[in-house]
Coordinates of C-alpha atoms in Angstrom, one line a residue:
Chain A
E1426 CA -7.7 -76.5 56.8
E1427 CA -8.0 -75.2 52.6
T1428 CA -10.4 -72.7 51.8
L1429 CA -11.6 -71.6 48.2
D1430 CA -9.7 -68.6 48.9
S1431 CA -6.2 -69.7 50.2
V1432 CA -6.3 -72.2 47.2
M1433 CA -7.2 -69.2 44.5
K1434 CA -4.4 -67.1 46.4
S1435 CA -1.7 -69.4 45.5
L1436 CA -3.2 -70.0 42.0
K1437 CA -2.8 -66.1 41.4
E1438 CA 0.5 -66.1 42.5
L1439 CA 1.4 -69.1 40.0
L1440 CA -0.5 -67.7 37.4
S1441 CA 1.7 -64.6 37.6
Y1442 CA 4.4 -67.3 36.2
H1443 CA 1.4 -67.5 33.3
D1444 CA 3.5 -66.4 30.3
G1445 CA 5.9 -69.1 30.3
C1446 CA 8.7 -68.6 33.0
P1447 CA 9.1 -64.9 31.8
S1448 CA 13.0 -65.1 33.0
T1449 CA 13.7 -67.7 30.5
V1450 CA 11.7 -67.1 27.6
T1451 CA 12.9 -63.9 26.8
K1452 CA 17.2 -65.2 27.2
T1453 CA 18.7 -64.4 23.9
L1454 CA 22.2 -64.9 22.9
S1455 CA 24.4 -61.8 23.6
C1456 CA 28.3 -61.6 22.5
T1457 CA 31.2 -59.1 22.8
S1458 CA 34.6 -59.0 21.9
I1459 CA 37.7 -58.8 24.1
K1460 CA 40.7 -57.8 22.8
A1461 CA 44.2 -58.0 24.5
S1462 CA 47.6 -57.2 23.4
G1463 CA 50.1 -59.9 23.3
R1464 CA 48.8 -63.3 22.1
L1465 CA 45.8 -64.2 24.9
A1466 CA 43.0 -62.4 25.6
S1467 CA 40.5 -64.2 27.9
C1468 CA 36.4 -64.0 28.1
P1469 CA 34.9 -62.6 31.8
P1470 CA 33.7 -65.3 34.2
G1471 CA 30.2 -66.6 33.0
M1472 CA 30.7 -66.3 29.5
A1473 CA 32.1 -68.8 26.7
V1474 CA 34.8 -68.3 23.9
T1475 CA 32.9 -69.3 20.8
G1476 CA 35.9 -68.0 18.7
C1477 CA 39.4 -66.1 18.2
A1478 CA 41.0 -63.7 16.2
C1479 CA 44.6 -62.5 16.0
G1480 CA 47.0 -59.9 14.9
Y1481 CA 49.5 -60.6 11.6
G1482 CA 46.4 -62.3 9.9
C1483 CA 46.8 -65.4 12.0
G1484 CA 44.1 -68.1 12.2
S1485 CA 45.8 -70.4 13.7
W1486 CA 44.4 -70.2 17.7
D1487 CA 43.4 -72.7 20.6
I1488 CA 42.0 -72.3 23.8
Q1489 CA 43.5 -72.4 26.9
N1490 CA 41.9 -73.2 30.6
G1491 CA 38.9 -73.0 28.6
N1492 CA 38.4 -68.8 28.5
T1493 CA 41.2 -67.9 27.1
C1494 CA 42.2 -67.3 23.1
H1495 CA 45.5 -68.4 22.1
C1496 CA 47.1 -67.3 19.1
Q1497 CA 49.8 -69.5 17.6
C1498 CA 51.8 -67.5 15.1
S1499 CA 55.4 -67.1 15.6
V1500 CA 55.1 -63.1 16.0
M1501 CA 52.0 -61.9 17.4
D1502 CA 50.7 -58.4 18.4
W1503 CA 47.0 -58.7 19.4
A1504 CA 44.2 -61.5 20.5
T1505 CA 40.3 -60.7 20.3
A1506 CA 38.4 -63.5 22.3
R1507 CA 34.6 -63.2 20.9
C1508 CA 32.5 -64.2 24.5
C1509 CA 29.2 -65.1 24.5
Q1510 CA 26.2 -65.9 26.9
L1511 CA 22.7 -66.3 27.7
A1512 CA 21.3 -62.7 28.5
Chain B
E898 CA -15.9 -84.4 41.9
E899 CA -13.3 -82.1 42.9
T900 CA -12.7 -81.2 46.2
L901 CA -10.6 -78.7 47.9
D902 CA -8.4 -81.1 48.9
S903 CA -8.0 -82.4 45.4
V904 CA -7.2 -78.9 44.2
M905 CA -4.8 -78.2 46.7
K906 CA -2.7 -81.2 45.8
S907 CA -2.3 -80.7 42.1
L908 CA -1.3 -76.9 43.2
K909 CA 1.3 -78.2 45.4
E910 CA 2.7 -80.0 42.5
L911 CA 2.6 -77.2 40.1
L912 CA 4.1 -75.1 42.9
S913 CA 7.1 -77.1 43.3
Y914 CA 7.6 -75.7 39.5
H915 CA 7.1 -72.2 41.2
D916 CA 10.7 -71.3 40.7
G917 CA 10.6 -70.7 37.2
C918 CA 11.0 -74.1 35.2
P919 CA 14.7 -74.8 37.0
S920 CA 15.7 -77.1 34.2
T921 CA 16.0 -74.3 31.9
V922 CA 16.7 -71.0 34.1
T923 CA 19.8 -72.6 35.0
K924 CA 21.3 -73.2 31.6
T925 CA 24.0 -71.9 30.5
L926 CA 26.1 -71.7 27.1
S927 CA 29.0 -74.2 27.0
C928 CA 31.4 -74.6 24.6
T929 CA 34.3 -77.2 23.8
S930 CA 36.9 -77.5 21.1
I931 CA 37.5 -80.8 18.7
K932 CA 40.7 -80.6 17.0
A933 CA 41.5 -83.3 14.3
S934 CA 44.6 -83.3 11.8
G935 CA 43.9 -82.7 8.1
R936 CA 41.5 -80.1 7.0
L937 CA 38.2 -81.0 8.7
A938 CA 37.0 -80.7 12.0
S939 CA 33.6 -81.7 13.4
C940 CA 31.1 -81.1 16.6
P941 CA 29.2 -83.8 17.9
P942 CA 25.9 -84.3 17.6
G943 CA 24.0 -81.7 19.6
M944 CA 26.7 -78.9 19.4
A945 CA 27.0 -76.3 17.3
V946 CA 29.8 -74.7 15.3
T947 CA 30.2 -70.9 16.5
G948 CA 34.3 -70.8 14.8
C949 CA 36.9 -72.6 13.4
A950 CA 40.7 -72.3 14.0
C951 CA 43.1 -73.9 11.2
G952 CA 47.0 -74.7 10.9
Y953 CA 49.1 -73.0 9.1
G954 CA 47.8 -69.4 10.0
C955 CA 45.1 -69.7 8.3
G956 CA 41.4 -67.9 8.6
S957 CA 39.7 -68.9 5.7
W958 CA 37.1 -71.4 6.4
D959 CA 33.5 -72.9 5.8
I960 CA 31.2 -74.8 7.5
Q961 CA 30.1 -78.0 5.7
N962 CA 27.1 -80.2 6.7
G963 CA 26.2 -77.9 9.1
N964 CA 28.7 -79.3 11.5
T965 CA 32.3 -79.4 10.1
C966 CA 35.0 -77.1 10.1
H967 CA 36.4 -77.1 6.9
C968 CA 40.0 -75.2 6.2
Q969 CA 40.7 -73.6 2.7
C970 CA 44.1 -72.9 2.7
S971 CA 46.4 -75.2 0.0
V972 CA 48.7 -77.0 2.8
M973 CA 46.6 -77.8 6.0
D974 CA 48.1 -80.0 9.1
W975 CA 44.7 -79.1 11.2
A976 CA 41.8 -77.9 11.6
T977 CA 39.6 -77.1 15.1
A978 CA 35.9 -76.4 15.3
R979 CA 34.8 -74.3 18.7
C980 CA 31.4 -76.2 19.7
C981 CA 28.9 -75.0 21.6
Q982 CA 25.6 -75.5 23.5
L983 CA 23.1 -75.0 26.0
A984 CA 23.6 -77.3 29.3
Chain C
E427 CA -17.3 -65.7 44.3
E428 CA -14.9 -68.4 43.4
T429 CA -16.2 -72.1 43.1
L430 CA -14.1 -75.0 43.0
D431 CA -15.1 -75.3 39.6
S432 CA -13.5 -71.8 38.8
V433 CA -10.4 -72.7 40.8
M434 CA -10.0 -76.2 39.1
K435 CA -10.6 -74.7 35.2
S436 CA -7.4 -72.0 36.1
L437 CA -5.2 -74.8 37.4
K438 CA -6.1 -77.0 34.5
E439 CA -4.8 -74.3 31.7
L440 CA -2.1 -73.8 34.3
L441 CA -1.1 -77.7 34.3
S442 CA -0.9 -77.4 30.3
Y443 CA 2.6 -75.8 31.3
H444 CA 3.4 -78.6 33.7
D445 CA 6.3 -80.2 31.7
G446 CA 8.4 -77.0 32.3
C447 CA 7.6 -74.2 30.1
P448 CA 7.8 -76.1 26.6
S449 CA 8.6 -73.1 24.8
T450 CA 12.1 -72.8 26.6
V451 CA 13.0 -76.4 27.2
T452 CA 13.4 -77.6 24.0
K453 CA 15.1 -74.4 23.1
T454 CA 18.7 -75.1 21.6
L455 CA 21.7 -73.0 20.0
S456 CA 21.7 -72.9 16.1
C457 CA 24.3 -71.2 13.9
T458 CA 24.1 -70.3 10.4
S459 CA 26.7 -68.5 8.3
I460 CA 26.7 -65.5 6.2
K461 CA 29.1 -65.0 3.5
A462 CA 29.6 -61.8 1.5
S463 CA 32.3 -60.4 -1.3
G464 CA 34.5 -57.7 -0.2
R465 CA 35.8 -57.2 3.9
L466 CA 32.2 -57.2 5.8
A467 CA 29.4 -59.8 6.6
S468 CA 26.9 -59.0 8.7
C469 CA 24.2 -61.4 11.0
P470 CA 20.5 -60.8 10.5
P471 CA 18.8 -59.0 13.3
G472 CA 18.2 -61.6 16.3
M473 CA 21.0 -63.3 15.5
A474 CA 24.7 -62.9 17.1
V475 CA 28.2 -63.1 16.0
T476 CA 30.0 -65.9 17.2
G477 CA 32.9 -65.7 14.8
C478 CA 34.4 -64.5 11.2
A479 CA 35.9 -66.3 8.5
C480 CA 37.8 -64.4 5.7
G481 CA 39.7 -64.7 2.6
Y482 CA 43.3 -65.1 1.6
G483 CA 44.0 -66.9 4.8
C484 CA 43.3 -63.9 6.9
G485 CA 42.5 -64.6 10.5
S486 CA 42.3 -61.0 11.6
W487 CA 38.9 -59.8 12.0
D488 CA 36.9 -57.3 14.3
I489 CA 33.2 -57.0 14.9
Q490 CA 31.4 -53.4 13.8
N491 CA 27.8 -52.2 14.9
G492 CA 27.7 -55.3 16.8
N493 CA 26.8 -57.8 14.0
T494 CA 29.0 -57.3 11.4
C495 CA 32.6 -59.3 10.8
H496 CA 35.4 -57.0 9.6
C497 CA 38.1 -58.7 7.8
Q498 CA 41.4 -56.4 8.2
C499 CA 43.7 -57.7 5.8
S500 CA 44.9 -55.5 3.2
V501 CA 43.6 -57.4 0.2
M502 CA 40.3 -59.0 0.8
D503 CA 37.7 -60.8 -1.5
W504 CA 35.2 -62.2 1.0
A505 CA 33.9 -62.5 4.6
T506 CA 31.7 -64.9 6.4
A507 CA 30.0 -64.2 10.0
R508 CA 28.9 -67.2 11.5
C509 CA 25.6 -66.3 13.5
C510 CA 24.0 -68.0 16.2
Q511 CA 20.9 -67.8 18.3
L512 CA 18.5 -69.8 20.7
A513 CA 16.0 -71.4 18.3

């Protein structure tokens, strides 16, 4: 049988979330670069590829397997994946 | 006139959100590529352009209308928009 | 000493957040481009660099100081940073 105090106890627990789900309100977009030699560079699990850079001034790339930058130009020495996540 | 039970009923309903707004806590950044022939490639509504790739090794691009990659090099055969959203 | 009414008052305040932390549920990914002459372009504080574009068809870039696109090709006239945030 509920008492005012039991109700108040639950309310206080819930009120600790009062400032709007702190775990999400403060989330921001956070990005990092992963560079690798050759023509492939992959983002770690949990991060999304938002763009790629390539050696030899190459701007032709595609994304393989959802997380890997593939630099397409014939001669290639490095590839960089720009990786972002909510953190 | 409130009774303890009516208060408790609302509290229980609210407590179902206790684990911190499930609809947002699990949101992650999700990206996809949209490729098109020619020099323009657009992200679908609701997605943001985070980067572009272009044919002919071209790394000069700009964003038109807020959602369209425009590859600037004189000769161009394809354009890809990297499109991301919270999902 | 708690009364039913005091409990109910707090509950109603909390219930105003009932629809799941409106401040976060509606957050989306929002991006903009910052263009600068030369080989460096920076995102404003609070925004993350998701990709870069460069003049002269150059696709070789890196990120300096966490927020600045650096276009690497030998001759360079402009750089653009693609900047995104949760908004």
